[in-house]
Amino acid sequence: MSENDNLQDADGKNEVEIKDPTLKEESTLEVENTSEDKAKEIVESESVSTEDTSSEKTSEAEIDTVSETNTSKEDKHVDEIEAENAEDAEDESNVERHEVEEKDYHAMSMQDLATELNRLLKHHKIQTISKQVNQIKAEFNAKFSQLLEEKKEEFVNDGGNEIDFYYTNDTKKLFNQLYKDYKLSISSYYKEREQNLKQNLENRLAIIEEIKGLLNVEENINTTYKHFKELQEKWRNAGPIPRDKYNNAWNTYHHHVERFYDFLHLNNDLRDMDFKHNYEQKLKIIERAEELAQSDSINHSFRELQVLHKMWKEELGPVAKEHRETIWERFSNATKTIHDKRQAYYADLDKAYEKNLEKKEDLISQIQAIAEDTANSHGAWQKKIKQIETLREAFFNAGKVPLKVNEATWAKFKDAVRTFNRGKNKFYKGLKKDQYENLQKKKELIKIAEENKDSEDFEVVTPLMKKIQNDWKKIGHVPRRDSDKIWKQFKAACNHYFDRMHAERKAENQHLYDAFDKKVKLLEDIKTMVLSGDNKADVETLKTKVADWKAIGHVPQSKRYIDGKFYKAIDDAFDKLKMDKSKLDMVKFESKLENLANNDNDTRLLDNEQNFIRKKIGEVQSEITQLENNLQFFSNVDSDNPLVKDVHKNIANHKKELETWKNKLSKLRGMYS
C-alpha cells in the first residue's frame, strides 16, 4: 500500500483523520516538515471547482491578474502564511537553511576555517551555506593578510627586496581550492534551479491550458473527469516555481478548476461527493487550527499552521458555495489567533533581545577599553588576553539580539576584537624585533666563547669567559625557535673551556684530591664506628681519628666542606660516651680546637671563639651574682627551705659551668702559642 492509499479518492471511499500530531502513535501530521510531500501524508484531496468556458492560452500575465476565491478576505495574518509557503515553494531546502550552525569563525585558525568550509561543502546543501561561507572567507582573508605582512617583514629583515616577495602555504592553497569548488557548485546550482523553476512554471501553465481545454472536449463525462483528475495529479507533482509566481499560479489553477466544475455539466452526485469530501477535510483542518490556537507552543503551532494552509490551498478543492465563506472565516480567525500570539511572543522576545543587546554593548565597550589600554610587557598582554577571552565567552553566552541590529552588533564586536588583536600583534611584532636583536648579541657571545674555548692562557681567558656568561644572562629573550639551539651551542663552548681548565688544575693539585679521597674514607669509618664502652679507650680512639685527619693534610678549596662533616661526626661520637658533662664538653672543645687550628684562617676563627667564650663567662657570672643577690631575700628563712635549697643548687651548677668555660678559655689561649 502506498502512502496515499488511505486517502479518499473521487468515489468518496476511504478518508483520512487529522489527529493531534503531538501523539506519536496516532499522528498523521508531521509538524516539523512543511514540504508538499509531508502534506500529502495528511490528505490527498480531489479538487472540485466551477466551470470555465474559456480556452485562451494561459500566460504569466494572466497569472498575475487572477485572485483566489477562498482568500478574498485575506488579512496580513494570512499573507504571512502565504509568504512563507511561497518561499518554500521556490526553495525546498528553506527549512534546512535555517538549521546550519553559525560558529565563532573569528576565533578559528586558518586551518580550522579551511576544515569548517570543507565540512559545510560535504554535509550541507550548497544553497544553504552562503552566509557561513562568506563569513569564513572574510575571516580567512583577514588572517592570511596578517600572516602575509609578518612574512614580508621577515623577508625584508633578512635582506630581501620587497619587490621579490611572494608567499603562500598549503592551507591557503587548500582554502582557495575549496572556495573555488563552492563557487562552481553554487553557480551550477542556481543555473540549474533557474532552468528548473522556469520549466516547472511552463509545465504548470500547460496543465492549466489542458484543464481549460477540457471544456471543449466532446467525450464521455466520466472519461473527461478521469482526465481532469490526472491533470490534478500532474499539477501536484510539477515541482517548485519562482516564489513571485507561486500564489498567482495557484490562484489561477484553482480559478479554472472551479470553473471546470461550475460550468461543465457534471453529474451532480459526483460533484456533491467531492464538495462533501473537501468540506469534511477542511473542517478537520479548521478543528486542528483551532486546537493549535489554544497551544502555548508558538513556533510549533505556526509551523503546523503552514502545513494546514498548504493542504487547504494545494491539496483540497472547493466546497459548496453556501459553506465557502463560513469555513474560510473560521479558518482565518484561527489563523489570526495564532498569528497574534506569535506576534506577542516575538514582542516579548524583542524585549529580552533588547536586554541581551545591552549586555553585549557593555561587553563590547569593555573589550574596546582593554584594546585602548597600552601595555608594554609580555605579562601585561597575557593578562589582557585572558580578559578578552572571558569577555568573548560572555558575549557568546549573552543570547540573541534583535534581528535588525544583529549584523551590526556582530560587526561591532568583531571590530573591537580585531582592534585588540592589532595592538597585541603590534606589541609582539616589536617584541620579535627585540628578540632578533638579542639573538644577534648572543651569537656574538657564542663567537667569543668558541674562539677561546681551546686557549691555554687561563689567567687571561678565565675572567673573559666568566664575563660573557654574565653578559648572556643580562640579554633578554630570543625567538623561541632559536633559544634551545644557541644555548646549547654557548654552553658547549663554555663547558669545553672550563672542563679543560679544571682538568689541568686538578693534575697540578692531584695530591689535594688524593687527600680528599682519604678523608672521605676516614669520615665513613667514623660514622660506622662502634664504641667499646670504655670511655677512656674510646676517647683515645676518637683523638687518634682526629690526629689521623689532621695528618692527611689539605684538600682542594672546593672540597673543604668535608672538614665540617668530620668534626660533626666526631661530636656525635663523643655524645654517645657516658661521661661527666663537663669533661665531655672539654673533650669536644679540644676536638673543636683541633679543627680550628687545622684551618688556614685559624687566627680569625680563634679570635671569634675567644670572644664567644668570654661572652659566655660574663653571662654565667651575671647569673651567679643574680642568684646570690636573691638569697638575701631569704635571710630569715631556714636553710632547709626547698626554695633556698634550689637557689643554692643553681649557684653550684653555674659555678661548675663557669669553671668549664674558664678551662676552655685557658686551652684556647694556649693555641696562640
XYZ file of C-alpha atoms in Angstrom:
673
model
C 0.000 0.000 0.000
C 1.421 3.419 -0.976
C 1.469 6.420 1.316
C -1.703 7.792 -0.344
C -3.713 4.572 -0.429
C -5.539 5.562 2.717
C -6.771 8.837 1.250
C -10.169 9.459 -0.193
C -10.499 9.298 -3.970
C -13.249 10.663 -6.192
C -15.746 7.932 -5.163
C -15.734 9.098 -1.589
C -14.162 5.843 -0.334
C -11.585 5.988 2.428
C -10.761 9.218 4.195
C -8.027 10.400 6.458
C -8.472 11.550 10.012
C -6.343 14.542 11.038
C -5.216 13.804 14.577
C -3.115 15.533 17.205
C 0.470 15.433 15.875
C 1.801 15.504 19.430
C 0.518 11.937 19.895
C 3.278 9.898 18.293
C 1.401 6.680 17.569
C -1.809 8.264 16.222
C -0.446 11.298 14.434
C -0.696 11.603 10.675
C 0.612 15.191 10.815
C 4.368 15.829 10.954
C 4.654 19.465 12.016
C 8.397 19.728 11.653
C 8.236 19.300 7.872
C 6.439 21.862 5.749
C 7.157 20.239 2.402
C 4.499 19.212 -0.118
C 5.360 15.537 0.329
C 4.600 15.635 4.053
C 1.363 17.428 3.425
C 0.348 14.573 1.118
C 0.787 12.183 4.003
C -2.027 14.024 5.724
C -4.582 14.267 2.965
C -4.787 13.942 -0.813
C -7.974 15.583 -1.887
C -9.781 15.805 -5.163
C -10.444 19.445 -6.010
C -13.987 20.299 -7.042
C -14.377 23.626 -8.862
C -16.586 25.593 -11.168
C -16.733 25.665 -14.960
C -14.645 27.569 -17.449
C -15.843 28.113 -20.966
C -12.680 29.944 -21.970
C -9.976 28.190 -23.933
C -7.489 31.024 -24.318
C -3.837 30.133 -23.615
C -2.775 30.938 -20.034
C 0.225 33.265 -19.761
C 2.289 34.642 -16.878
C 0.484 37.932 -17.379
C -2.806 36.142 -16.819
C -1.438 34.561 -13.647
C -0.740 37.999 -12.235
C -4.384 39.057 -12.624
C -6.239 36.074 -11.156
C -7.192 36.001 -7.473
C -8.273 33.069 -5.344
C -11.911 32.931 -4.382
C -11.287 31.493 -0.943
C -8.907 34.241 0.092
C -10.927 37.247 -0.922
C -10.966 38.368 2.721
C -7.331 37.722 3.460
C -5.663 39.774 6.094
C -1.964 40.197 6.923
C -2.052 37.095 9.143
C -2.860 35.013 6.060
C -0.370 36.941 3.929
C 2.359 35.895 6.345
C 1.500 32.218 5.892
C 1.295 32.618 2.125
C 4.691 34.342 2.025
C 6.331 31.542 3.988
C 4.834 28.869 1.774
C 5.757 30.805 -1.390
C 9.382 30.874 -0.242
C 9.266 27.144 0.448
C 7.766 26.578 -2.992
C 10.786 28.084 -4.720
C 13.483 26.609 -2.469
C 12.643 23.239 -0.976
C 15.738 23.443 1.255
C 14.410 26.532 3.060
C 13.960 24.736 6.381
C 17.436 23.248 6.269
C 18.966 26.637 5.579
C 17.898 27.901 8.989
C 19.454 24.881 10.685
C 23.025 25.477 9.511
C 25.021 26.271 12.622
C 26.939 29.525 12.745
C 30.195 29.359 14.686
C 32.716 31.821 16.054
C 34.809 31.961 12.914
C 36.859 34.855 14.276
C 38.306 32.555 16.958
C 39.350 29.876 14.448
C 42.785 29.444 12.936
C 43.237 29.410 9.153
C 43.484 25.612 9.199
C 40.271 25.383 11.265
C 38.488 27.721 8.832
C 39.522 25.558 5.864
C 38.345 22.457 7.733
C 35.000 24.093 8.550
C 34.489 25.149 4.912
C 35.199 21.599 3.792
C 32.693 20.278 6.347
C 29.976 22.636 5.113
C 30.554 21.626 1.494
C 30.325 17.931 2.363
C 27.404 17.910 4.790
C 25.054 20.706 3.676
C 23.228 21.614 0.504
C 25.214 24.192 -1.384
C 22.342 26.722 -1.428
C 22.070 26.761 2.385
C 25.585 27.851 3.347
C 26.278 31.113 1.510
C 26.177 33.229 4.682
C 28.572 30.939 6.521
C 30.913 30.668 3.540
C 31.115 34.455 3.169
C 31.929 34.883 6.860
C 34.575 32.155 6.713
C 36.138 33.714 3.602
C 36.316 37.157 5.234
C 37.969 35.746 8.366
C 40.424 33.628 6.402
C 41.479 36.539 4.194
C 41.965 38.802 7.228
C 44.158 36.237 8.985
C 46.165 35.433 5.862
C 46.754 39.141 5.182
C 48.160 39.494 8.685
C 50.407 36.461 8.171
C 51.482 37.874 4.818
C 52.596 41.126 6.458
C 54.656 39.236 9.033
C 56.329 37.056 6.401
C 57.048 40.097 4.272
C 58.665 41.887 7.208
C 60.825 38.840 7.953
C 61.791 38.646 4.288
C 62.870 42.301 4.240
C 64.704 42.000 7.596
C 66.682 39.090 6.168
C 67.887 41.306 3.339
C 65.250 40.533 0.702
C 63.860 43.044 -1.785
C 60.202 43.859 -1.210
C 59.510 43.619 -4.958
C 60.645 39.987 -4.990
C 58.460 38.930 -2.060
C 55.975 36.108 -2.599
C 54.395 33.816 -0.038
C 51.727 31.154 0.151
C 51.253 27.943 2.123
C 49.387 24.652 1.931
C 46.471 25.970 4.000
C 45.971 28.899 1.616
C 46.107 26.596 -1.415
C 43.583 24.234 0.186
C 41.230 27.086 1.072
C 41.423 28.571 -2.423
C 40.537 25.198 -3.947
C 37.619 24.680 -1.553
C 36.271 28.160 -2.258
C 36.638 27.583 -5.989
C 34.649 24.346 -5.596
C 31.974 26.281 -3.734
C 31.705 28.977 -6.409
C 31.418 26.385 -9.158
C 28.811 24.391 -7.220
C 26.674 27.397 -6.239
C 26.822 28.785 -9.773
C 25.783 25.413 -11.171
C 23.002 25.106 -8.579
C 21.453 28.497 -9.340
C 21.751 27.984 -13.059
C 20.057 24.604 -12.823
C 17.451 25.907 -10.376
C 16.581 28.817 -12.631
C 16.086 26.441 -15.528
C 14.024 24.047 -13.383
C 11.834 26.819 -11.959
C 11.228 28.182 -15.439
C 10.441 24.727 -16.860
C 8.171 23.864 -13.914
C 6.276 27.108 -14.420
C 5.839 26.338 -18.115
C 4.619 22.842 -17.207
C 2.071 24.257 -14.780
C 0.858 26.779 -17.343
C 0.452 23.911 -19.808
C -1.575 21.958 -17.246
C -3.859 24.953 -16.761
C -4.246 25.116 -20.534
C -5.215 21.446 -20.623
C -7.809 21.989 -17.861
C -9.239 24.895 -19.810
C -9.249 22.704 -22.931
C -11.373 20.030 -21.243
C -14.381 22.327 -21.553
C -14.399 21.884 -25.333
C -13.815 18.142 -25.422
C -16.723 16.065 -26.650
C -16.403 12.791 -24.800
C -17.975 10.758 -22.038
C -18.245 12.760 -18.831
C -16.520 10.020 -16.862
C -13.611 9.988 -19.315
C -13.315 13.775 -19.105
C -13.437 13.644 -15.311
C -10.746 10.952 -15.215
C -8.573 13.090 -17.492
C -9.177 16.039 -15.163
C -8.040 14.005 -12.117
C -4.865 13.008 -13.980
C -4.139 16.671 -14.665
C -4.590 17.450 -10.985
C -2.042 14.765 -10.091
C 0.389 16.157 -12.663
C -0.074 19.599 -11.109
C 0.779 18.311 -7.627
C 3.983 16.742 -8.922
C 5.051 19.597 -11.195
C 7.797 20.846 -8.827
C 8.747 24.292 -7.412
C 8.274 27.529 -9.332
C 9.535 31.106 -8.777
C 8.194 32.467 -5.491
C 6.847 35.647 -7.111
C 4.660 33.453 -9.359
C 3.595 30.955 -6.687
C 0.406 32.475 -5.242
C -0.976 33.728 -8.514
C -0.186 30.435 -10.250
C -2.143 28.556 -7.609
C -4.949 31.090 -7.719
C -5.164 30.758 -11.498
C -5.158 26.996 -11.238
C -7.939 26.982 -8.640
C -9.877 29.539 -10.640
C -10.001 27.272 -13.689
C -10.621 24.178 -11.600
C -13.662 25.894 -10.055
C -14.911 26.980 -13.465
C -14.422 23.451 -14.748
C -16.805 22.188 -12.055
C -19.249 25.114 -12.178
C -19.738 25.335 -15.920
C -19.183 21.800 -17.040
C -22.379 19.899 -16.531
C -21.030 17.178 -14.262
C -23.054 14.562 -12.568
C -24.452 16.355 -9.513
C -23.835 13.377 -7.261
C -20.183 13.227 -8.271
C -19.748 16.951 -7.716
C -21.574 16.913 -4.407
C -19.453 13.963 -3.286
C -16.279 15.976 -3.956
C -17.767 19.033 -2.264
C -18.666 16.920 0.761
C -15.208 15.347 0.906
C -13.478 18.733 0.673
C -15.816 20.207 3.267
C -15.166 17.402 5.750
C -11.398 17.614 5.265
C -11.402 21.391 5.612
C -13.439 21.107 8.810
C -10.760 18.804 10.172
C -8.112 21.330 9.180
C -10.103 24.083 10.923
C -10.520 21.989 14.066
C -6.804 21.298 14.132
C -6.044 25.016 13.611
C -8.374 25.888 16.497
C -6.545 23.372 18.692
C -3.254 24.945 17.722
C -4.668 28.366 18.600
C -5.004 27.148 22.210
C -1.455 25.756 22.346
C 1.367 27.541 24.147
C 3.973 26.151 21.751
C 4.038 29.186 19.466
C 6.615 28.166 16.859
C 5.329 24.591 16.808
C 1.803 25.861 16.136
C 2.920 28.253 13.404
C 4.920 25.608 11.561
C 1.983 23.213 11.583
C -0.345 26.035 10.543
C 1.837 26.495 7.445
C 1.214 22.852 6.587
C -2.526 23.254 7.116
C -2.640 26.276 4.810
C -0.661 24.435 2.201
C -3.075 21.488 2.423
C -6.047 23.876 2.231
C -4.679 25.601 -0.829
C -2.791 22.892 -2.671
C -4.473 19.624 -1.787
C -8.178 20.397 -1.329
C -10.644 21.778 -3.811
C -13.677 23.985 -3.255
C -16.734 23.264 -1.168
C -20.369 24.062 -1.799
C -20.905 27.795 -2.204
C -23.089 28.078 0.905
C -20.135 26.906 3.052
C -17.255 28.675 1.379
C -17.322 31.976 3.229
C -18.252 30.432 6.579
C -15.451 27.878 6.738
C -12.884 30.321 5.379
C -13.888 32.875 8.016
C -13.491 30.250 10.723
C -10.093 29.111 9.404
C -8.953 32.722 9.027
C -9.956 33.505 12.622
C -7.947 30.554 13.966
C -5.047 31.672 11.826
C -5.322 35.214 13.195
C -5.310 33.943 16.779
C -2.084 32.006 16.173
C -0.628 34.949 14.274
C -1.446 37.392 17.100
C 0.008 35.056 19.734
C 3.115 34.705 17.605
C 3.400 38.479 17.271
C 3.033 38.864 21.054
C 5.585 36.116 21.595
C 8.068 37.881 19.356
C 7.316 41.174 21.062
C 8.317 39.574 24.383
C 11.342 38.085 22.670
C 12.250 41.525 21.387
C 12.247 42.837 24.960
C 14.534 40.013 26.048
C 16.677 40.585 22.978
C 16.936 44.284 23.869
C 18.316 43.327 27.301
C 20.743 40.946 25.621
C 21.742 43.805 23.348
C 22.514 45.984 26.376
C 24.705 43.211 27.811
C 26.538 42.770 24.534
C 27.033 46.508 24.091
C 28.548 46.646 27.588
C 30.836 43.698 26.823
C 31.926 45.345 23.569
C 32.701 48.548 25.486
C 34.853 46.577 27.926
C 36.721 44.964 25.031
C 37.241 48.387 23.446
C 38.586 49.773 26.742
C 41.064 46.907 27.044
C 42.074 47.364 23.402
C 42.767 51.071 24.001
C 44.823 50.398 27.145
C 48.517 50.283 26.296
C 50.729 47.593 27.803
C 54.464 47.206 27.348
C 55.230 43.841 28.904
C 54.572 40.248 27.992
C 52.920 39.599 31.368
C 50.516 42.534 30.966
C 49.497 41.378 27.479
C 48.945 37.822 28.694
C 46.634 39.187 31.385
C 44.732 41.221 28.774
C 44.440 38.187 26.507
C 42.771 36.225 29.332
C 40.396 39.136 29.988
C 39.425 39.288 26.310
C 38.805 35.513 26.242
C 36.496 35.853 29.259
C 34.587 38.735 27.623
C 34.304 36.872 24.323
C 32.844 33.872 26.107
C 30.368 36.123 27.927
C 29.386 37.736 24.602
C 28.532 34.390 23.024
C 26.553 33.345 26.105
C 24.584 36.601 26.310
C 21.840 35.360 23.947
C 20.244 36.726 20.799
C 19.717 40.401 19.998
C 17.018 41.994 17.794
C 17.390 40.811 14.205
C 17.582 44.366 12.866
C 20.815 45.043 14.818
C 22.238 41.520 14.798
C 24.654 42.065 11.921
C 25.712 45.499 13.205
C 26.306 44.180 16.733
C 28.321 41.236 15.450
C 30.365 43.542 13.224
C 30.999 45.927 16.129
C 32.108 43.018 18.322
C 34.483 41.674 15.685
C 35.885 45.164 15.092
C 36.600 45.583 18.824
C 38.323 42.201 18.991
C 40.285 42.949 15.828
C 41.425 46.277 17.293
C 42.695 44.416 20.343
C 44.418 41.822 18.162
C 46.097 44.529 16.098
C 47.514 46.084 19.261
C 48.614 42.684 20.545
C 50.218 41.790 17.222
C 51.968 45.153 17.074
C 53.452 44.594 20.538
C 54.623 41.082 19.782
C 55.939 42.194 16.404
C 58.084 44.750 18.241
C 58.982 42.077 20.762
C 60.106 39.838 17.921
C 62.292 42.685 16.657
C 63.916 42.998 20.104
C 64.306 39.234 20.253
C 66.007 39.288 16.854
C 68.474 41.899 18.141
C 69.055 39.817 21.283
C 69.722 36.825 19.052
C 72.472 38.736 17.267
C 74.036 39.763 20.601
C 74.051 36.179 21.868
C 75.548 34.955 18.626
C 78.417 37.403 19.197
C 78.996 35.890 22.644
C 78.943 32.400 21.136
C 81.598 33.516 18.679
C 83.834 34.754 21.541
C 83.308 31.541 23.531
C 84.154 29.314 20.592
C 87.235 31.364 19.663
C 88.655 30.991 23.200
C 87.454 27.547 24.251
C 90.855 25.930 23.421
C 93.010 28.705 24.889
C 95.870 27.763 27.269
C 96.102 31.228 28.767
C 93.834 30.502 31.728
C 94.794 33.610 33.664
C 93.564 35.894 30.900
C 90.731 33.869 29.339
C 89.014 32.692 32.544
C 87.824 36.226 33.525
C 86.710 36.757 29.917
C 84.652 33.543 29.899
C 83.038 34.456 33.212
C 82.213 37.924 31.877
C 80.464 36.655 28.729
C 78.479 34.220 30.891
C 77.214 37.177 32.962
C 76.539 39.180 29.769
C 74.475 36.265 28.426
C 72.225 36.378 31.479
C 71.586 40.111 31.044
C 70.471 39.806 27.408
C 66.708 39.331 27.020
C 64.706 36.655 25.239
C 65.388 35.450 21.709
C 62.914 33.821 19.264
C 61.703 30.543 20.725
C 62.755 28.529 17.693
C 66.404 29.629 18.251
C 66.512 29.607 22.044
C 67.496 25.994 22.746
C 69.864 25.804 19.796
C 72.023 28.827 20.696
C 72.003 27.994 24.412
C 73.363 24.515 23.753
C 75.998 25.986 21.447
C 77.110 28.580 24.018
C 77.008 26.129 26.917
C 79.075 23.571 24.994
C 81.839 26.122 24.269
C 81.964 27.334 27.888
C 81.907 23.806 29.331
C 84.664 22.764 26.956
C 86.900 25.569 28.230
C 86.204 25.126 31.963
C 86.478 21.336 31.780
C 89.944 21.751 30.267
C 90.902 24.311 32.916
C 89.652 22.149 35.792
C 91.370 19.062 34.411
C 94.696 20.892 34.225
C 94.362 22.386 37.680
C 93.360 19.018 39.072
C 96.509 17.499 37.628
C 98.554 20.225 39.311
C 96.834 19.633 42.628
C 96.340 15.887 42.455
C 97.734 15.459 45.988
C 94.881 17.577 47.289
C 92.316 15.381 45.557
C 94.081 12.267 46.919
C 93.834 13.765 50.408
C 90.149 14.371 49.846
C 89.601 10.723 48.880
C 91.366 9.601 52.108
C 89.257 11.934 54.223
C 86.068 10.598 52.621
C 87.095 7.089 53.665
C 88.022 8.187 57.210
C 84.689 10.025 57.546
C 82.823 6.843 56.655
C 84.861 4.955 59.299
C 83.830 7.466 61.979
C 80.147 7.237 61.011
C 80.183 3.424 61.235
C 82.474 3.129 64.271
C 81.138 1.087 67.236
C 82.261 2.317 70.708
C 83.774 -0.227 73.104
C 82.072 1.088 76.224
C 85.412 2.014 77.839
C 85.206 5.805 77.893
C 88.943 6.314 78.289
C 89.767 3.962 75.428
C 87.027 5.392 73.220
C 88.225 8.954 73.869
C 91.739 7.980 72.857
C 90.393 6.290 69.721
C 88.498 9.426 68.748
C 91.561 11.603 69.408
C 93.577 9.260 67.211
C 90.983 9.684 64.432
C 91.310 13.459 64.780
C 95.096 13.199 64.589
C 94.825 10.984 61.508
C 92.510 13.531 59.914
C 94.989 16.342 60.509
C 97.826 14.183 59.198
C 96.078 13.713 55.851
C 96.522 17.397 55.159
C 94.704 19.901 52.961
C 92.058 19.183 50.361
C 91.011 21.355 47.332
C 89.366 24.628 48.271
C 86.051 23.492 46.790
C 86.113 20.312 48.933
C 86.814 21.826 52.366
C 83.222 21.332 53.404
C 84.276 17.780 54.357
C 86.083 19.104 57.494
C 82.816 20.338 58.917
C 81.187 16.975 58.281
C 84.079 15.167 60.005
C 84.013 17.236 63.206
C 80.257 16.943 63.415
C 80.665 13.164 63.203
C 83.311 13.356 65.983
C 80.940 15.403 68.176
C 78.162 12.856 67.575
C 80.547 10.075 68.639
C 81.548 11.962 71.815
C 77.844 12.465 72.651
C 77.475 8.680 72.791
C 80.107 8.403 75.595
C 78.780 8.043 79.142
C 80.972 10.742 80.730
C 80.584 13.674 83.082
C 79.091 16.549 81.191
C 81.884 18.985 81.976
C 84.557 16.510 80.990
C 82.705 15.640 77.823
C 82.407 19.332 76.956
C 86.176 19.734 77.373
C 86.914 16.720 75.199
C 84.605 18.011 72.459
C 86.087 21.503 72.815
C 89.586 20.154 72.376
C 88.372 18.394 69.214
C 86.884 21.665 68.016
C 90.173 23.461 68.645
C 91.928 20.873 66.552
C 89.540 21.747 63.714
C 90.131 25.475 64.137
C 93.872 25.029 64.192
C 93.622 22.991 61.003
C 92.079 25.921 59.130
C 94.134 28.431 57.172
C 92.132 31.240 58.755
C 92.802 29.875 62.273
C 93.727 33.227 63.850
C 90.431 34.840 62.864
C 88.443 31.783 63.878
C 90.335 31.500 67.202
C 89.639 35.172 67.900
C 85.913 34.618 67.246
C 85.876 31.600 69.533
C 87.710 33.514 72.323
C 85.202 36.355 72.136
C 82.368 33.849 72.310
C 83.833 32.162 75.433
C 84.440 35.491 77.183
C 80.826 36.422 76.484
C 79.592 33.131 77.972
C 81.800 33.612 81.063
C 80.293 37.061 81.595
C 76.743 35.714 81.208
C 77.336 32.877 83.729
C 78.968 35.249 86.250
C 75.973 37.560 85.967
C 73.630 34.631 86.625
C 75.609 33.642 89.728
C 75.580 37.243 91.041
C 71.808 37.466 90.489
C 71.199 34.187 92.315
C 73.407 35.248 95.245
C 71.501 38.527 95.496
C 68.251 36.566 95.548
C 69.460 34.686 98.658
C 69.373 37.930 100.628
C 65.571 37.838 100.464
C 65.652 34.541 102.340
C 67.725 35.839 105.329
C 65.014 34.890 107.831
C 64.194 31.596 106.126
C 65.507 28.255 107.299
C 68.262 26.809 105.092
C 66.231 23.617 104.661
C 63.536 25.536 102.816
C 63.056 23.975 99.285
C 63.308 27.372 97.580
C 66.572 28.188 99.325
C 67.956 24.768 98.537
C 67.004 25.177 94.838
C 68.842 28.532 94.642
C 71.964 27.062 96.198
C 71.812 24.163 93.709
C 71.577 26.564 90.755
C 74.504 28.596 92.055
C 76.616 25.412 92.311
C 75.715 24.349 88.751
C 76.543 27.755 87.347
C 79.891 27.828 89.157
C 80.709 24.422 87.701
C 79.727 25.702 84.242
C 81.849 28.799 84.842
C 84.806 26.652 85.658
C 84.367 24.734 82.401
C 84.251 27.951 80.344
C 87.372 29.240 82.097
C 89.181 25.986 81.291
C 88.122 26.376 77.649
C 89.491 29.907 77.639
C 92.768 28.687 79.105
C 93.022 25.962 76.434
C 92.240 28.475 73.728
C 94.942 30.888 74.875
C 97.419 28.021 74.659
C 96.569 27.656 70.952
C 98.006 31.099 70.181
C 101.458 29.915 71.249
